[in-house]
Amino acid sequence: MTESPDYYATLRVRPGASQQEISRAYRALMRSHHPDMDGGTAPEGELLRIMQAFSVLRDPERRAAYDKQQMASAPEVIPVRKVNTRSGSSGHTIRITPVRWESGPWS
């Protein structure tokens, strides 16, 4: 299975970026990488990746589908805590349990 490219990294924006930030980043990258501009020496593949990333992230529906796909492919991270217990003559045992975010002084 091929991994989809990270369009946010391609455009150098954070995943929560607004449409305006995405457009600004796209225009800045195109200006700096375009072969007709001074100093634009980026390979053709880089320009295509920038254009492809912008075409996905500028459309809200395609961006939502991309974000959903990225979340589905990311491994689930489960926070854990170490709990020291003493059980009779067995000494010290370390037990790792899931963190319950609902419990605490704020609930």
mmCIF file of N, CA and C in Angstrom:
data_model
loop_
_atom_site.group_PDB
_atom_site.id
_atom_site.type_symbol
_atom_site.label_atom_id
_atom_site.label_comp_id
_atom_site.label_asym_id
_atom_site.label_seq_id
_atom_site.Cartn_x
_atom_site.Cartn_y
_atom_site.Cartn_z
ATOM 1 N N MET A 1 0.836 -1.164 0.000
ATOM 2 C CA MET A 1 0.000 0.000 0.000
ATOM 3 C C MET A 1 0.891 1.240 0.000
ATOM 4 N N THR A 2 0.645 2.156 -0.922
ATOM 5 C CA THR A 2 1.451 3.353 -0.975
ATOM 6 C C THR A 2 0.890 4.395 -0.019
ATOM 7 N N GLU A 3 1.786 5.096 0.618
ATOM 8 C CA GLU A 3 1.391 6.105 1.573
ATOM 9 C C GLU A 3 1.127 7.409 0.837
ATOM 10 N N SER A 4 0.042 8.094 1.170
ATOM 11 C CA SER A 4 -0.271 9.348 0.499
ATOM 12 C C SER A 4 0.678 10.435 0.989
ATOM 13 N N PRO A 5 1.002 11.383 0.115
ATOM 14 C CA PRO A 5 1.937 12.443 0.508
ATOM 15 C C PRO A 5 1.320 13.378 1.544
ATOM 16 N N ASP A 6 2.170 14.028 2.291
ATOM 17 C CA ASP A 6 1.712 14.989 3.292
ATOM 18 C C ASP A 6 1.608 16.349 2.615
ATOM 19 N N TYR A 7 0.385 16.723 2.248
ATOM 20 C CA TYR A 7 0.164 17.966 1.522
ATOM 21 C C TYR A 7 0.448 19.187 2.384
ATOM 22 N N TYR A 8 0.215 19.083 3.680
ATOM 23 C CA TYR A 8 0.497 20.210 4.557
ATOM 24 C C TYR A 8 2.001 20.488 4.613
ATOM 25 N N ALA A 9 2.803 19.444 4.679
ATOM 26 C CA ALA A 9 4.253 19.622 4.685
ATOM 27 C C ALA A 9 4.741 20.150 3.339
ATOM 28 N N THR A 10 4.111 19.722 2.258
ATOM 29 C CA THR A 10 4.493 20.190 0.934
ATOM 30 C C THR A 10 4.303 21.698 0.831
ATOM 31 N N LEU A 11 3.175 22.196 1.347
ATOM 32 C CA LEU A 11 2.910 23.633 1.300
ATOM 33 C C LEU A 11 3.504 24.387 2.488
ATOM 34 N N ARG A 12 4.079 23.644 3.432
ATOM 35 C CA ARG A 12 4.717 24.215 4.622
ATOM 36 C C ARG A 12 3.731 25.017 5.463
ATOM 37 N N VAL A 13 2.562 24.420 5.696
ATOM 38 C CA VAL A 13 1.546 25.019 6.566
ATOM 39 C C VAL A 13 1.159 23.987 7.618
ATOM 40 N N ARG A 14 0.553 24.459 8.681
ATOM 41 C CA ARG A 14 0.090 23.549 9.735
ATOM 42 C C ARG A 14 -1.246 22.932 9.306
ATOM 43 N N PRO A 15 -1.617 21.782 9.824
ATOM 44 C CA PRO A 15 -2.875 21.138 9.421
ATOM 45 C C PRO A 15 -4.122 21.966 9.698
ATOM 46 N N GLY A 16 -4.101 22.852 10.652
ATOM 47 C CA GLY A 16 -5.265 23.675 10.949
ATOM 48 C C GLY A 16 -5.262 25.007 10.215
ATOM 49 N N ALA A 17 -4.456 25.136 9.170
ATOM 50 C CA ALA A 17 -4.313 26.406 8.459
ATOM 51 C C ALA A 17 -5.609 26.807 7.768
ATOM 52 N N SER A 18 -5.829 28.131 7.685
ATOM 53 C CA SER A 18 -7.023 28.644 7.009
ATOM 54 C C SER A 18 -6.814 28.599 5.496
ATOM 55 N N GLN A 19 -7.901 28.813 4.763
ATOM 56 C CA GLN A 19 -7.811 28.835 3.293
ATOM 57 C C GLN A 19 -6.878 29.954 2.840
ATOM 58 N N GLN A 20 -6.901 31.074 3.515
ATOM 59 C CA GLN A 20 -6.046 32.202 3.162
ATOM 60 C C GLN A 20 -4.571 31.846 3.370
ATOM 61 N N GLU A 21 -4.253 31.172 4.466
ATOM 62 C CA GLU A 21 -2.868 30.763 4.717
ATOM 63 C C GLU A 21 -2.390 29.765 3.665
ATOM 64 N N ILE A 22 -3.269 28.860 3.268
ATOM 65 C CA ILE A 22 -2.915 27.875 2.248
ATOM 66 C C ILE A 22 -2.666 28.568 0.909
ATOM 67 N N SER A 23 -3.513 29.516 0.545
ATOM 68 C CA SER A 23 -3.334 30.239 -0.718
ATOM 69 C C SER A 23 -2.044 31.050 -0.708
ATOM 70 N N ARG A 24 -1.758 31.708 0.396
ATOM 71 C CA ARG A 24 -0.524 32.496 0.496
ATOM 72 C C ARG A 24 0.705 31.603 0.386
ATOM 73 N N ALA A 25 0.678 30.475 1.063
ATOM 74 C CA ALA A 25 1.813 29.552 1.002
ATOM 75 C C ALA A 25 2.005 29.018 -0.419
ATOM 76 N N TYR A 26 0.913 28.697 -1.085
ATOM 77 C CA TYR A 26 0.984 28.200 -2.464
ATOM 78 C C TYR A 26 1.608 29.255 -3.385
ATOM 79 N N ARG A 27 1.118 30.498 -3.303
ATOM 80 C CA ARG A 27 1.651 31.553 -4.166
ATOM 81 C C ARG A 27 3.126 31.809 -3.885
ATOM 82 N N ALA A 28 3.511 31.814 -2.624
ATOM 83 C CA ALA A 28 4.916 32.045 -2.271
ATOM 84 C C ALA A 28 5.808 30.920 -2.803
ATOM 85 N N LEU A 29 5.360 29.680 -2.669
ATOM 86 C CA LEU A 29 6.147 28.548 -3.168
ATOM 87 C C LEU A 29 6.235 28.568 -4.687
ATOM 88 N N MET A 30 5.149 28.904 -5.351
ATOM 89 C CA MET A 30 5.174 28.953 -6.810
ATOM 90 C C MET A 30 6.100 30.059 -7.300
ATOM 91 N N ARG A 31 6.110 31.197 -6.611
ATOM 92 C CA ARG A 31 7.026 32.276 -6.989
ATOM 93 C C ARG A 31 8.480 31.859 -6.814
ATOM 94 N N SER A 32 8.763 31.171 -5.725
ATOM 95 C CA SER A 32 10.155 30.814 -5.454
ATOM 96 C C SER A 32 10.630 29.601 -6.264
ATOM 97 N N HIS A 33 9.720 28.745 -6.705
ATOM 98 C CA HIS A 33 10.114 27.529 -7.424
ATOM 99 C C HIS A 33 9.865 27.581 -8.925
ATOM 100 N N HIS A 34 9.199 28.606 -9.396
ATOM 101 C CA HIS A 34 8.827 28.640 -10.816
ATOM 102 C C HIS A 34 10.071 28.802 -11.692
ATOM 103 N N PRO A 35 10.174 28.037 -12.780
ATOM 104 C CA PRO A 35 11.378 28.103 -13.625
ATOM 105 C C PRO A 35 11.546 29.434 -14.359
ATOM 106 N N ASP A 36 10.490 30.203 -14.561
ATOM 107 C CA ASP A 36 10.607 31.491 -15.240
ATOM 108 C C ASP A 36 11.095 32.598 -14.314
ATOM 109 N N MET A 37 11.049 32.382 -13.031
ATOM 110 C CA MET A 37 11.495 33.387 -12.062
ATOM 111 C C MET A 37 12.981 33.216 -11.812
ATOM 112 N N ASP A 38 13.637 34.285 -11.380
ATOM 113 C CA ASP A 38 15.071 34.221 -11.058
ATOM 114 C C ASP A 38 15.291 33.283 -9.881
ATOM 115 N N GLY A 39 16.202 32.394 -10.038
ATOM 116 C CA GLY A 39 16.535 31.467 -8.964
ATOM 117 C C GLY A 39 15.591 30.288 -8.836
ATOM 118 N N GLY A 40 14.628 30.166 -9.701
ATOM 119 C CA GLY A 40 13.704 29.038 -9.637
ATOM 120 C C GLY A 40 14.334 27.806 -10.250
ATOM 121 N N THR A 41 15.003 27.023 -9.435
ATOM 122 C CA THR A 41 15.733 25.862 -9.942
ATOM 123 C C THR A 41 15.157 24.556 -9.425
ATOM 124 N N ALA A 42 13.933 24.578 -8.954
ATOM 125 C CA ALA A 42 13.319 23.360 -8.411
ATOM 126 C C ALA A 42 13.017 22.383 -9.539
ATOM 127 N N PRO A 43 13.160 21.098 -9.279
ATOM 128 C CA PRO A 43 12.810 20.113 -10.297
ATOM 129 C C PRO A 43 11.315 20.162 -10.613
ATOM 130 N N GLU A 44 10.955 19.695 -11.788
ATOM 131 C CA GLU A 44 9.560 19.739 -12.233
ATOM 132 C C GLU A 44 8.648 18.962 -11.290
ATOM 133 N N GLY A 45 9.117 17.886 -10.732
ATOM 134 C CA GLY A 45 8.316 17.087 -9.811
ATOM 135 C C GLY A 45 7.900 17.867 -8.579
ATOM 136 N N GLU A 46 8.760 18.757 -8.113
ATOM 137 C CA GLU A 46 8.432 19.569 -6.939
ATOM 138 C C GLU A 46 7.274 20.514 -7.246
ATOM 139 N N LEU A 47 7.285 21.124 -8.419
ATOM 140 C CA LEU A 47 6.181 21.997 -8.820
ATOM 141 C C LEU A 47 4.870 21.222 -8.903
ATOM 142 N N LEU A 48 4.927 20.020 -9.428
ATOM 143 C CA LEU A 48 3.717 19.204 -9.534
ATOM 144 C C LEU A 48 3.180 18.832 -8.159
ATOM 145 N N ARG A 49 4.077 18.525 -7.208
ATOM 146 C CA ARG A 49 3.638 18.198 -5.845
ATOM 147 C C ARG A 49 2.981 19.405 -5.180
ATOM 148 N N ILE A 50 3.540 20.597 -5.411
ATOM 149 C CA ILE A 50 2.961 21.812 -4.839
ATOM 150 C C ILE A 50 1.571 22.056 -5.420
ATOM 151 N N MET A 51 1.430 21.921 -6.738
ATOM 152 C CA MET A 51 0.135 22.142 -7.379
ATOM 153 C C MET A 51 -0.888 21.099 -6.944
ATOM 154 N N GLN A 52 -0.452 19.851 -6.801
ATOM 155 C CA GLN A 52 -1.362 18.795 -6.364
ATOM 156 C C GLN A 52 -1.823 19.035 -4.923
ATOM 157 N N ALA A 53 -0.899 19.436 -4.062
ATOM 158 C CA ALA A 53 -1.265 19.719 -2.667
ATOM 159 C C ALA A 53 -2.265 20.864 -2.604
ATOM 160 N N PHE A 54 -2.046 21.903 -3.384
ATOM 161 C CA PHE A 54 -2.960 23.041 -3.373
ATOM 162 C C PHE A 54 -4.329 22.662 -3.922
ATOM 163 N N SER A 55 -4.351 21.831 -4.959
ATOM 164 C CA SER A 55 -5.646 21.449 -5.539
ATOM 165 C C SER A 55 -6.488 20.654 -4.549
ATOM 166 N N VAL A 56 -5.857 19.902 -3.657
ATOM 167 C CA VAL A 56 -6.601 19.133 -2.654
ATOM 168 C C VAL A 56 -6.989 20.026 -1.475
ATOM 169 N N LEU A 57 -6.059 20.831 -0.984
ATOM 170 C CA LEU A 57 -6.314 21.595 0.237
ATOM 171 C C LEU A 57 -7.176 22.833 0.022
ATOM 172 N N ARG A 58 -7.286 23.319 -1.204
ATOM 173 C CA ARG A 58 -8.102 24.522 -1.422
ATOM 174 C C ARG A 58 -9.593 24.207 -1.470
ATOM 175 N N ASP A 59 -9.966 22.975 -1.788
ATOM 176 C CA ASP A 59 -11.364 22.564 -1.866
ATOM 177 C C ASP A 59 -11.768 21.967 -0.513
ATOM 178 N N PRO A 60 -12.745 22.571 0.175
ATOM 179 C CA PRO A 60 -13.109 22.076 1.523
ATOM 180 C C PRO A 60 -13.530 20.611 1.558
ATOM 181 N N GLU A 61 -14.242 20.134 0.541
ATOM 182 C CA GLU A 61 -14.672 18.734 0.535
ATOM 183 C C GLU A 61 -13.494 17.787 0.347
ATOM 184 N N ARG A 62 -12.623 18.111 -0.593
ATOM 185 C CA ARG A 62 -11.458 17.258 -0.824
ATOM 186 C C ARG A 62 -10.503 17.303 0.364
ATOM 187 N N ARG A 63 -10.390 18.471 1.000
ATOM 188 C CA ARG A 63 -9.531 18.594 2.179
ATOM 189 C C ARG A 63 -10.072 17.751 3.323
ATOM 190 N N ALA A 64 -11.391 17.778 3.530
ATOM 191 C CA ALA A 64 -11.994 16.969 4.598
ATOM 192 C C ALA A 64 -11.782 15.480 4.343
ATOM 193 N N ALA A 65 -11.924 15.058 3.085
ATOM 194 C CA ALA A 65 -11.693 13.648 2.747
ATOM 195 C C ALA A 65 -10.226 13.275 2.964
ATOM 196 N N TYR A 66 -9.315 14.180 2.601
ATOM 197 C CA TYR A 66 -7.883 13.932 2.805
ATOM 198 C C TYR A 66 -7.561 13.827 4.289
ATOM 199 N N ASP A 67 -8.094 14.756 5.096
ATOM 200 C CA ASP A 67 -7.851 14.722 6.540
ATOM 201 C C ASP A 67 -8.396 13.436 7.164
ATOM 202 N N LYS A 68 -9.570 13.018 6.717
ATOM 203 C CA LYS A 68 -10.169 11.783 7.228
ATOM 204 C C LYS A 68 -9.295 10.580 6.879
ATOM 205 N N GLN A 69 -8.767 10.560 5.660
ATOM 206 C CA GLN A 69 -7.894 9.472 5.225
ATOM 207 C C GLN A 69 -6.605 9.467 6.044
ATOM 208 N N GLN A 70 -6.054 10.635 6.312
ATOM 209 C CA GLN A 70 -4.823 10.726 7.103
ATOM 210 C C GLN A 70 -5.055 10.239 8.529
ATOM 211 N N MET A 71 -6.209 10.581 9.101
ATOM 212 C CA MET A 71 -6.521 10.143 10.463
ATOM 213 C C MET A 71 -6.724 8.636 10.520
ATOM 214 N N ALA A 72 -7.298 8.075 9.475
ATOM 215 C CA ALA A 72 -7.540 6.636 9.453
ATOM 216 C C ALA A 72 -6.237 5.862 9.351
ATOM 217 N N SER A 73 -5.259 6.429 8.666
ATOM 218 C CA SER A 73 -3.998 5.708 8.481
ATOM 219 C C SER A 73 -3.034 5.919 9.646
ATOM 220 N N ALA A 74 -3.301 6.908 10.495
ATOM 221 C CA ALA A 74 -2.429 7.171 11.640
ATOM 222 C C ALA A 74 -2.712 6.157 12.749
ATOM 223 N N PRO A 75 -1.662 5.662 13.405
ATOM 224 C CA PRO A 75 -1.887 4.723 14.502
ATOM 225 C C PRO A 75 -2.517 5.447 15.692
ATOM 226 N N GLU A 76 -3.371 4.737 16.399
ATOM 227 C CA GLU A 76 -4.035 5.324 17.566
ATOM 228 C C GLU A 76 -3.069 5.327 18.743
ATOM 229 N N VAL A 77 -2.930 6.468 19.370
ATOM 230 C CA VAL A 77 -2.050 6.605 20.518
ATOM 231 C C VAL A 77 -2.913 6.591 21.771
ATOM 232 N N ILE A 78 -2.620 5.642 22.652
ATOM 233 C CA ILE A 78 -3.384 5.509 23.884
ATOM 234 C C ILE A 78 -2.481 5.930 25.035
ATOM 235 N N PRO A 79 -2.831 6.988 25.756
ATOM 236 C CA PRO A 79 -1.992 7.403 26.879
ATOM 237 C C PRO A 79 -2.101 6.396 28.022
ATOM 238 N N VAL A 80 -0.984 6.138 28.683
ATOM 239 C CA VAL A 80 -0.969 5.196 29.801
ATOM 240 C C VAL A 80 -0.261 5.829 30.989
ATOM 241 N N ARG A 81 -0.476 5.272 32.161
ATOM 242 C CA ARG A 81 0.216 5.715 33.363
ATOM 243 C C ARG A 81 0.720 4.495 34.108
ATOM 244 N N LYS A 82 1.781 4.669 34.849
ATOM 245 C CA LYS A 82 2.328 3.575 35.647
ATOM 246 C C LYS A 82 1.760 3.675 37.050
ATOM 247 N N VAL A 83 1.317 2.533 37.568
ATOM 248 C CA VAL A 83 0.741 2.480 38.902
ATOM 249 C C VAL A 83 1.547 1.478 39.704
ATOM 250 N N ASN A 84 2.137 1.944 40.781
ATOM 251 C CA ASN A 84 2.871 1.045 41.669
ATOM 252 C C ASN A 84 1.894 0.401 42.637
ATOM 253 N N THR A 85 1.959 -0.915 42.749
ATOM 254 C CA THR A 85 1.096 -1.626 43.687
ATOM 255 C C THR A 85 1.952 -2.546 44.547
ATOM 256 N N ARG A 86 1.477 -2.785 45.733
ATOM 257 C CA ARG A 86 2.155 -3.740 46.623
ATOM 258 C C ARG A 86 1.157 -4.844 46.932
ATOM 259 N N SER A 87 1.543 -6.025 46.616
ATOM 260 C CA SER A 87 0.620 -7.141 46.859
ATOM 261 C C SER A 87 1.304 -8.165 47.759
ATOM 262 N N GLY A 88 1.075 -8.038 49.030
ATOM 263 C CA GLY A 88 1.550 -9.017 50.011
ATOM 264 C C GLY A 88 3.041 -9.274 49.943
ATOM 265 N N SER A 89 3.412 -10.519 49.694
ATOM 266 C CA SER A 89 4.817 -10.905 49.714
ATOM 267 C C SER A 89 5.479 -10.821 48.347
ATOM 268 N N SER A 90 4.736 -10.441 47.313
ATOM 269 C CA SER A 90 5.329 -10.441 45.976
ATOM 270 C C SER A 90 6.201 -9.215 45.717
ATOM 271 N N GLY A 91 6.206 -8.229 46.640
ATOM 272 C CA GLY A 91 7.046 -7.052 46.456
ATOM 273 C C GLY A 91 6.365 -5.992 45.611
ATOM 274 N N HIS A 92 7.166 -5.278 44.862
ATOM 275 C CA HIS A 92 6.642 -4.179 44.051
ATOM 276 C C HIS A 92 6.330 -4.653 42.636
ATOM 277 N N THR A 93 5.168 -4.294 42.170
ATOM 278 C CA THR A 93 4.751 -4.626 40.812
ATOM 279 C C THR A 93 4.348 -3.336 40.122
ATOM 280 N N ILE A 94 4.743 -3.181 38.888
ATOM 281 C CA ILE A 94 4.324 -2.013 38.123
ATOM 282 C C ILE A 94 3.243 -2.465 37.163
ATOM 283 N N ARG A 95 2.122 -1.795 37.234
ATOM 284 C CA ARG A 95 0.999 -2.114 36.367
ATOM 285 C C ARG A 95 0.744 -0.893 35.492
ATOM 286 N N ILE A 96 0.578 -1.095 34.198
ATOM 287 C CA ILE A 96 0.304 -0.005 33.279
ATOM 288 C C ILE A 96 -1.163 -0.055 32.907
ATOM 289 N N THR A 97 -1.851 1.063 33.141
ATOM 290 C CA THR A 97 -3.280 1.129 32.876
ATOM 291 C C THR A 97 -3.587 2.314 31.971
ATOM 292 N N PRO A 98 -4.693 2.262 31.244
ATOM 293 C CA PRO A 98 -5.085 3.422 30.434
ATOM 294 C C PRO A 98 -5.417 4.608 31.331
ATOM 295 N N VAL A 99 -5.151 5.796 30.831
ATOM 296 C CA VAL A 99 -5.466 7.010 31.559
ATOM 297 C C VAL A 99 -6.939 7.312 31.413
ATOM 298 N N ARG A 100 -7.590 7.606 32.504
ATOM 299 C CA ARG A 100 -8.998 8.012 32.457
ATOM 300 C C ARG A 100 -9.053 9.526 32.539
ATOM 301 N N TRP A 101 -9.316 10.150 31.436
ATOM 302 C CA TRP A 101 -9.325 11.609 31.399
ATOM 303 C C TRP A 101 -10.540 12.185 32.124
ATOM 304 N N GLU A 102 -11.591 11.375 32.306
ATOM 305 C CA GLU A 102 -12.797 11.872 32.948
ATOM 306 C C GLU A 102 -12.618 12.007 34.454
ATOM 307 N N SER A 103 -11.752 11.209 35.052
ATOM 308 C CA SER A 103 -11.620 11.248 36.502
ATOM 309 C C SER A 103 -10.630 12.324 36.919
ATOM 310 N N GLY A 104 -10.863 12.887 38.037
ATOM 311 C CA GLY A 104 -9.960 13.914 38.557
ATOM 312 C C GLY A 104 -10.725 14.935 39.370
ATOM 313 N N PRO A 105 -10.024 15.915 39.874
ATOM 314 C CA PRO A 105 -10.676 16.922 40.731
ATOM 315 C C PRO A 105 -11.642 17.814 39.974
ATOM 316 N N TRP A 106 -11.558 17.858 38.651
ATOM 317 C CA TRP A 106 -12.421 18.740 37.860
ATOM 318 C C TRP A 106 -13.773 18.124 37.542
ATOM 319 N N SER A 107 -13.961 16.817 37.773
ATOM 320 C CA SER A 107 -15.235 16.173 37.400
ATOM 321 C C SER A 107 -16.259 16.240 38.491
#
